[in-house]
Tab-separated table of C-alpha atoms in Angstrom:
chain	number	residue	atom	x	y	z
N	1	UNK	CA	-175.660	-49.072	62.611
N	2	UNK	CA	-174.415	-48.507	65.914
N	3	UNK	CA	-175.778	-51.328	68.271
N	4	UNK	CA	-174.782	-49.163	71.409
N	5	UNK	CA	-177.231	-46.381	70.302
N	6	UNK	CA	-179.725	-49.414	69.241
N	7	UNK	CA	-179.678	-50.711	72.551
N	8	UNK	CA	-179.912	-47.399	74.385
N	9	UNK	CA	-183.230	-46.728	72.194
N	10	UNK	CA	-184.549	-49.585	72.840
N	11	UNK	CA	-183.723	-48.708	76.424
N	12	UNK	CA	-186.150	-45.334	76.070
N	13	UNK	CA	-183.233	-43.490	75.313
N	14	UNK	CA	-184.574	-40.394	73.297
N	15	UNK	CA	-181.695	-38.458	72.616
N	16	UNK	CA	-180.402	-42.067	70.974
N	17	UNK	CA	-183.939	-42.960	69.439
N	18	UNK	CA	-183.539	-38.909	67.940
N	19	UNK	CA	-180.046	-40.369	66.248
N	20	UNK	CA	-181.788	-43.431	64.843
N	21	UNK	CA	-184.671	-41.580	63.530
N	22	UNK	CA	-183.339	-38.119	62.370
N	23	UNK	CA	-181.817	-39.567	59.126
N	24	UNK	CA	-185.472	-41.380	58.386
N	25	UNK	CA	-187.550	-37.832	59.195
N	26	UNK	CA	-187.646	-36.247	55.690
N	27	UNK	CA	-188.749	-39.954	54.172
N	28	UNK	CA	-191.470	-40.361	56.791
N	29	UNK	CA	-192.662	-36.705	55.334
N	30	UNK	CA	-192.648	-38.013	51.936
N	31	UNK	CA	-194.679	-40.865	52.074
N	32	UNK	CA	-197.215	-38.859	54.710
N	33	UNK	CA	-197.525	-36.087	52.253
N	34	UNK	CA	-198.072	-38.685	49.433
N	35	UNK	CA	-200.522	-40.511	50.842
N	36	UNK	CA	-202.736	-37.599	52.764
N	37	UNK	CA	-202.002	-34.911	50.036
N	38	UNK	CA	-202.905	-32.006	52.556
N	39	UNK	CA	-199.854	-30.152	54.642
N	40	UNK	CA	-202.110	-30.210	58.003
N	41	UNK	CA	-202.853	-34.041	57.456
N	42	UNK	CA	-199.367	-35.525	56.706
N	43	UNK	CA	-198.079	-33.173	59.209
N	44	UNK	CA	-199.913	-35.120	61.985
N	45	UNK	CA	-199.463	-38.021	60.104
N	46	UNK	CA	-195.225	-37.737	60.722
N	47	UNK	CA	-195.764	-36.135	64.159
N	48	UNK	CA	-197.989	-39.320	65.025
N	49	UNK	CA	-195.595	-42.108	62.993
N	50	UNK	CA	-192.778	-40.560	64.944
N	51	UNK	CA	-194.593	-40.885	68.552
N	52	UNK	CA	-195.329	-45.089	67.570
N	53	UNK	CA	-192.013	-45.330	66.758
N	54	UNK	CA	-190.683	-44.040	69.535
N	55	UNK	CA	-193.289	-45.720	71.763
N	56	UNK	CA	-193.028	-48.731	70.003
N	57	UNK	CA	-189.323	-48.942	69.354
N	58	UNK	CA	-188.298	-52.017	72.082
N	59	UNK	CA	-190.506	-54.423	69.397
N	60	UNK	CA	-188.121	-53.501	66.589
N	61	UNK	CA	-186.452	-56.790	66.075
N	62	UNK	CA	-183.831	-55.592	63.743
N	63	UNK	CA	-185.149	-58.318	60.974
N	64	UNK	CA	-185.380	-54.870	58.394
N	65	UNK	CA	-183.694	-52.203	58.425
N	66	UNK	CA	-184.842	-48.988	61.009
N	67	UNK	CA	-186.072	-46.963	57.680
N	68	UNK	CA	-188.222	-50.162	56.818
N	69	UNK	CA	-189.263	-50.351	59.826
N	70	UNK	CA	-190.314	-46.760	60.690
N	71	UNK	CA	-191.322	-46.522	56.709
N	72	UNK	CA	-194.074	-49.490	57.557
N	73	UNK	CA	-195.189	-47.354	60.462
N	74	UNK	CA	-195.741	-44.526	58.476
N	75	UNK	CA	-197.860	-46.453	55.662
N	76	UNK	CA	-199.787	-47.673	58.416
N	77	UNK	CA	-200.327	-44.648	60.325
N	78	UNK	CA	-201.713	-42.816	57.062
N	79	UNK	CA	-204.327	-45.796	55.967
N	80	UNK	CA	-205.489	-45.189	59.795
N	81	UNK	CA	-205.722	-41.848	59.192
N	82	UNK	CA	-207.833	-42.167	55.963
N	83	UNK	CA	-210.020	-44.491	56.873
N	84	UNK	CA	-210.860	-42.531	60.186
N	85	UNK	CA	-211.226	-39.369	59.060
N	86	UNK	CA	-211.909	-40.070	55.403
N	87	UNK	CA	-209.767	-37.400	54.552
N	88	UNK	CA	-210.750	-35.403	50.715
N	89	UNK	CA	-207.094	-35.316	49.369
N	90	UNK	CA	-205.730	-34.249	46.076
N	91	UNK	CA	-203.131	-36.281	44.004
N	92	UNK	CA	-201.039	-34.677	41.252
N	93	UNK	CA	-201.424	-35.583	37.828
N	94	UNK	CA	-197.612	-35.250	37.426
N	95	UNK	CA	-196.846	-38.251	39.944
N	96	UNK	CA	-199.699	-40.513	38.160
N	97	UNK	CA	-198.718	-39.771	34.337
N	98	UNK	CA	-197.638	-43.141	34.367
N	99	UNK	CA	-200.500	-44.873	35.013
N	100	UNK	CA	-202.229	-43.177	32.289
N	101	UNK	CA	-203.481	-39.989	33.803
N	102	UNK	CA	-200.837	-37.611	31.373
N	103	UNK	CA	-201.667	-33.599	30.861
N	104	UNK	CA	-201.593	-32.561	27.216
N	105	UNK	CA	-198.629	-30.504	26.555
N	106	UNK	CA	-198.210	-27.122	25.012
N	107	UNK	CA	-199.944	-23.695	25.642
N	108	UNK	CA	-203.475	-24.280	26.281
N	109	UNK	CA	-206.436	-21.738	25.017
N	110	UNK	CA	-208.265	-20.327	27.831
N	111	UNK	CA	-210.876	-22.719	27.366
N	112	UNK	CA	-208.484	-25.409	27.560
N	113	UNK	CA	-207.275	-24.058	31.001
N	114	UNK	CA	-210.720	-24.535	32.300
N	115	UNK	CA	-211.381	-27.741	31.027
N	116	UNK	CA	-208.170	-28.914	32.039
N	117	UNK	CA	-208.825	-27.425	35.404
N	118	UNK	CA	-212.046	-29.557	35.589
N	119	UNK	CA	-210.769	-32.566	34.637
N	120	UNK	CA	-208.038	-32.637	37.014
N	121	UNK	CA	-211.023	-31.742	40.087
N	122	UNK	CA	-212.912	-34.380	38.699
N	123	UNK	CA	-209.301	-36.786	39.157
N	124	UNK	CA	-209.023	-35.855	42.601
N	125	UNK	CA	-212.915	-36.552	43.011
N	126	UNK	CA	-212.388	-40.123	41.597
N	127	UNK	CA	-209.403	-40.396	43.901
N	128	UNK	CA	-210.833	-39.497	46.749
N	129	UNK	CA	-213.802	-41.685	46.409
N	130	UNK	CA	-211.354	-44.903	46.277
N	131	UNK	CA	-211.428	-46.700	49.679
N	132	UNK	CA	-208.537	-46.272	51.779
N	133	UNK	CA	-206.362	-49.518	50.621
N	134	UNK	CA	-207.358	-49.104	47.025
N	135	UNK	CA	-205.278	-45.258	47.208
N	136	UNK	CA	-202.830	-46.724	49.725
N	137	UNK	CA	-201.844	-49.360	46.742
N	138	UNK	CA	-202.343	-46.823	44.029
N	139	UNK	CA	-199.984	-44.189	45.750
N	140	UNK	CA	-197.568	-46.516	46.850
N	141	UNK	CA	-197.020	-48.438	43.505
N	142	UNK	CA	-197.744	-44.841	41.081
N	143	UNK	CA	-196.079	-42.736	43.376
N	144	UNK	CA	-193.746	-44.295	45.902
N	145	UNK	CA	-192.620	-47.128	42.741
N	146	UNK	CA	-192.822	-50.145	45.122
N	147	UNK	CA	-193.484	-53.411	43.286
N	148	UNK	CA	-196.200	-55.773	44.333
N	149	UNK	CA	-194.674	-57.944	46.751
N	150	UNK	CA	-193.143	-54.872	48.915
N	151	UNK	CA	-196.719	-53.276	49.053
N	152	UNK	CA	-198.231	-56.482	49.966
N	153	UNK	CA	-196.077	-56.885	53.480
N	154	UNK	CA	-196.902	-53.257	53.874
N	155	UNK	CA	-200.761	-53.364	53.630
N	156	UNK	CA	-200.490	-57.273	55.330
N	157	UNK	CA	-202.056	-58.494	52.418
N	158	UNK	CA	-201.329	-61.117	49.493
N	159	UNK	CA	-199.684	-59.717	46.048
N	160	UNK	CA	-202.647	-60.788	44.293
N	161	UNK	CA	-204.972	-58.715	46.510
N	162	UNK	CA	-202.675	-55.595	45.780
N	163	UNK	CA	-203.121	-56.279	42.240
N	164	UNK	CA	-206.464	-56.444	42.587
N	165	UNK	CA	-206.820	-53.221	44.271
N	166	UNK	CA	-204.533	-51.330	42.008
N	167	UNK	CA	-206.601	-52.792	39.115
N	168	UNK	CA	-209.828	-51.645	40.319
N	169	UNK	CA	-208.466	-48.632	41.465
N	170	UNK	CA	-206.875	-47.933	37.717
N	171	UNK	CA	-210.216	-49.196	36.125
N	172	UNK	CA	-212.733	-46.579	38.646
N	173	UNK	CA	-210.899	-43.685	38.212
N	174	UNK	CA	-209.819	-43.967	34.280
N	175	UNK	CA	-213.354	-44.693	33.772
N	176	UNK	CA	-214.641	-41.730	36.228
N	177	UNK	CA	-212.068	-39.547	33.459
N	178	UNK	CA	-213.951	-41.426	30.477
N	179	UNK	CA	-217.316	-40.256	32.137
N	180	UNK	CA	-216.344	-36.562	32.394
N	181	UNK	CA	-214.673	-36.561	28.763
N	182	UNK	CA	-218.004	-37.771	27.681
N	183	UNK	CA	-220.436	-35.157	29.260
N	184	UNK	CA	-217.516	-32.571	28.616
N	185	UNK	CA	-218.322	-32.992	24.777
N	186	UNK	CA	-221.713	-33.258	24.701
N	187	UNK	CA	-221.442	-30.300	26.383
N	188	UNK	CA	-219.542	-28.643	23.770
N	189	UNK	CA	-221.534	-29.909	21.543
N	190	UNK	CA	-225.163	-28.839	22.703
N	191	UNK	CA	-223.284	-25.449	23.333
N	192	UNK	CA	-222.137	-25.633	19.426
N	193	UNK	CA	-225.643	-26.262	18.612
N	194	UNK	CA	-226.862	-23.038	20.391
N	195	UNK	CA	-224.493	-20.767	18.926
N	196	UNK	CA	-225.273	-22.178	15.243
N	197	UNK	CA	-229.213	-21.766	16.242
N	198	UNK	CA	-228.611	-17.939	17.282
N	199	UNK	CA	-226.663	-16.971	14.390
């Protein structure tokens, strides 16, 4: 990296902060939009991790890389964001069918399509009901694929409290699912019932 445009950014240069940061703009959006799940939300979110960088830039030691750096900012900026305005975001199934959470495949029955439909709300309910650094670890290992130890100096905590949180956040929402699945059949079974008692 250029140290002359380093040094002139650090100097309050915009037009060389815009050079450093251009290059890191459509990450920033990715890990905003991950984590907030709303267009509005990681909008602000990228406008605002932007701004702190900028603002900030003169305490970037150069110990990680700029894209670290502003990535860190960006993680940060969106578990402020969600613990503030506990923001009701959605998460797609696609980006968490490795943790467990796959879609059945092949053409679904129209009664399939609405009880697939309600299954993934109820997802998004259980996802939105984990605290702010339980999702942060969840989306950033599920959906971002960073292993323990990068998440941990990202959320300033210890691998094993990462862990933990992923755990617990696994464990709430597979058993919110298991819940749902449960009261889904009994449903279609008391609704089996009625049919068989009217015919």
């Amino acid at each position: 990296m250029d140290e002359i445009t380093i040094r002139r950014a650090r100097n309050g240069d915009p037009q060389a902060f815009e050079a450093l940061a251009t290059p890191c703009e459509r990450m920033v959006w990715s890990v905003c939009w991950k984590m907030m799940q709303q267009r509005e939300d990681a909008e602000d979110a990228a406008q605002e991790t932007m701004l702190k960088a900028y603002q900030s830039i003169a305490s970037w030691r150069g110990d990680a890389s700029f894209s670290t750096w502003i990535y860190h900012i960006a993680v940060t900026t969106c578990m402020d964001a969600l613990r503030k305005r506990k923001v009701r975001a959605s998460s797609s199934l696609d980006h968490l069918k490795d943790e467990g959470f796959d879609p059945p495949s092949g053409q679904m029955q129209p009664s399939e399509e609405v009880e697939k439909k309600a299954e993934k709300e109820q997802l998004q309910q259980a996802l939105d009901s984990l605290d702010p650094d339980q999702r942060t670890a969840l989306t950033l290992y599920a959906m971002e694929g960073k292993d323990y130890e990068t998440i941990s100096r990202l959320m300033d905590v210890s691998p094993g409290t990462v862990k933990s949180r992923i755990h617990r956040a696994r464990k709430k929402i597979l058993s919110e699912l298991g819940h749902f699945r449960e009261l889904s059949s009994s449903s279609r079974v008391s609704h089996s019932r009625k049919g068989d008692a009217d015919e």
